[in-house]
Short mmCIF file of C-alpha atoms in Angstrom, two decimals:
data_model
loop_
_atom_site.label_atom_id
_atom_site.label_comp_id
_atom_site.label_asym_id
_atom_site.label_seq_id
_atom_site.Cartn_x
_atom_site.Cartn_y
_atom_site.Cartn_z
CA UNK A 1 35.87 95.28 99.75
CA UNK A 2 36.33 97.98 97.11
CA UNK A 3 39.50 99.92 96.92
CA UNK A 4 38.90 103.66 96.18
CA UNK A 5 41.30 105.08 93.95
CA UNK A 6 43.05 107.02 96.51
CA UNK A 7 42.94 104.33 98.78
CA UNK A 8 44.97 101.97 96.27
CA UNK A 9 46.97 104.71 95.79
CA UNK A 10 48.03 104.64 99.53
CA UNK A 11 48.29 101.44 99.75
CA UNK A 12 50.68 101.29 96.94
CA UNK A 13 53.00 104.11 98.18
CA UNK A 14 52.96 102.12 101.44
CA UNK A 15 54.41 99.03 99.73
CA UNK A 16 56.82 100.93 97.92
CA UNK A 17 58.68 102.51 100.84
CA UNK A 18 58.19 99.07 102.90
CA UNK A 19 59.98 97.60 99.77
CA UNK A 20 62.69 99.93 99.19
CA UNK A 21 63.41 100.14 103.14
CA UNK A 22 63.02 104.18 103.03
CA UNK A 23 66.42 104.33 102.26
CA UNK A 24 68.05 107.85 101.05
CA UNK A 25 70.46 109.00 98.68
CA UNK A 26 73.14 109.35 100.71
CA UNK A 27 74.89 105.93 100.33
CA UNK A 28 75.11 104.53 103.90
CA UNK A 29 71.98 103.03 104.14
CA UNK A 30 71.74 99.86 105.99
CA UNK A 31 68.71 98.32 105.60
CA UNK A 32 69.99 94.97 104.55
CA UNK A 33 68.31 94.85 101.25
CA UNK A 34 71.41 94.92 98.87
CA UNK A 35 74.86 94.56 99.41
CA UNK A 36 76.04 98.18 98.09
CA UNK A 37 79.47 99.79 98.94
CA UNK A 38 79.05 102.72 101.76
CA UNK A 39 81.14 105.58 103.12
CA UNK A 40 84.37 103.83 104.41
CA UNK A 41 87.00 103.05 102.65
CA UNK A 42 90.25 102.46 104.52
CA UNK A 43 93.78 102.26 103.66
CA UNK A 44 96.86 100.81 104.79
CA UNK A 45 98.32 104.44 105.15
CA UNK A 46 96.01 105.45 107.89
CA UNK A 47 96.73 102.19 110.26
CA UNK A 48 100.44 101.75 109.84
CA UNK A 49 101.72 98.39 110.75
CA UNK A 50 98.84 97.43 112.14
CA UNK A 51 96.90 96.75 108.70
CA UNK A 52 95.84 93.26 109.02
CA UNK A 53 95.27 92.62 104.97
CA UNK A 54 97.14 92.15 101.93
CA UNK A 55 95.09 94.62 100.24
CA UNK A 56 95.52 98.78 100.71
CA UNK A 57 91.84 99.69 100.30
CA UNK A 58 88.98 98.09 101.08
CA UNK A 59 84.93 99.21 100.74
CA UNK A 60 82.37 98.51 103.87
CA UNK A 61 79.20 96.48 103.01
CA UNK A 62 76.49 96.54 105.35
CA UNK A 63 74.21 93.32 103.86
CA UNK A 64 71.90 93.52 106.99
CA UNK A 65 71.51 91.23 109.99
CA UNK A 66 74.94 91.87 111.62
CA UNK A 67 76.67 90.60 108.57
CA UNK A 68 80.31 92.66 108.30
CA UNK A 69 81.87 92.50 104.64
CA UNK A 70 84.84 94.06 102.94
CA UNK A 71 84.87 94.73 99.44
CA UNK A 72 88.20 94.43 97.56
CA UNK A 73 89.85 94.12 94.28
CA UNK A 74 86.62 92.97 93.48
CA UNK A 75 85.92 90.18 95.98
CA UNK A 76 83.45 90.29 98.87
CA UNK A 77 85.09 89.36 101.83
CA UNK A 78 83.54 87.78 105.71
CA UNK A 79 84.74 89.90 108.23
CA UNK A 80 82.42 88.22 111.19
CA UNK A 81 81.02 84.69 111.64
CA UNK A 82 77.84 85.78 110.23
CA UNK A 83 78.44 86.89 107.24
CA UNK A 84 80.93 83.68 106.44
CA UNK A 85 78.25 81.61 108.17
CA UNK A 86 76.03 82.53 104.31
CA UNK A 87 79.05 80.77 101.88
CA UNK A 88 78.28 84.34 99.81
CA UNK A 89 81.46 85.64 100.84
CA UNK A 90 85.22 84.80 100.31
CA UNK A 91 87.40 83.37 103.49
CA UNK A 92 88.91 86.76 104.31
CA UNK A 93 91.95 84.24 105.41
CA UNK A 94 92.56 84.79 101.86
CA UNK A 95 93.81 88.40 102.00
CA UNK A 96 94.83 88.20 105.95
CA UNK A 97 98.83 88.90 106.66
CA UNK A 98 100.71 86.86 108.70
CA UNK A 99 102.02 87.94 111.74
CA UNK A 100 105.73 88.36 111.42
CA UNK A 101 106.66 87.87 115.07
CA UNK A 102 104.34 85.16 115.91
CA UNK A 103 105.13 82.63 112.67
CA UNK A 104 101.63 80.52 111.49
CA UNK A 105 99.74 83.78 113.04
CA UNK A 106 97.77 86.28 111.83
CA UNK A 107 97.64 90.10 112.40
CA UNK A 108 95.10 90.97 114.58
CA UNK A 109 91.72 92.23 112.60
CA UNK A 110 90.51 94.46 115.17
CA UNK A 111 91.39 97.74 112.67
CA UNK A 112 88.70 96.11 109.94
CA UNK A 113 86.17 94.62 112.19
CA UNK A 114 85.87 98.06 114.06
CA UNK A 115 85.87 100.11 110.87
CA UNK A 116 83.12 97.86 109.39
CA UNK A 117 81.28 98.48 112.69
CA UNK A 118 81.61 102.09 112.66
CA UNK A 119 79.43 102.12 109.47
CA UNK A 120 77.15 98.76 109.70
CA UNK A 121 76.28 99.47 113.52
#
């Protein structure tokens, strides 16, 4: 079969967008293709006490298929069994506080794992 210039041209564009997941300019794109920093960056400040991390700030990365990552101090962080699951990310026991009433605990995570589902979905 012959491709007619216009055709190829089609098909091409097709590919393209298929490739680049139709993704916009906006930054909070999550179509799983690359882990970039979104929207969301959280800080100790705005959760009081209740900040479960070591760390002040962190970024949201949304790598796709459920995956929930933190970005800090530059270290990517699992915030969910999935995205540890990969070995891409660091333990995020590594940047976890310890729970000052409960000695050998940890804060709860809740305030990250819902912020990084606000953005990933």
């Amino acid at each position: 079969m012959k491709l007619t210039r216009p055709l190829a041209l089609a098909a091409a564009a097709a590919i393209l967008l298929a490739v680049t997941g139709c993704s916009s300019d906006s930054g909070t794109s999550n179509d799983g293709l690359a882990d970039q920093p979104i929207d969301g960056v959280s800080y100790a400040a705005d959760h009081g006490e209740t900040w479960p991390l070591t760390v002040d700030k962190v970024s949201v990365l949304c790598p796709g298929n459920n995956q929930l990552v933190i970005a800090a101090g530059g270290q990517s962080y699992a915030v969910n069994g999935l995205a540890k699951q990969t070995g891409e990310y660091d333990d995020i026991f590594d940047i976890w506080k310890d729970d000052p009433d409960n000695p050998g605990a940890k804060l709860d995570l809740t305030p990250v794992q819902e912020l990084a589902e606000s953005i990933c979905g």
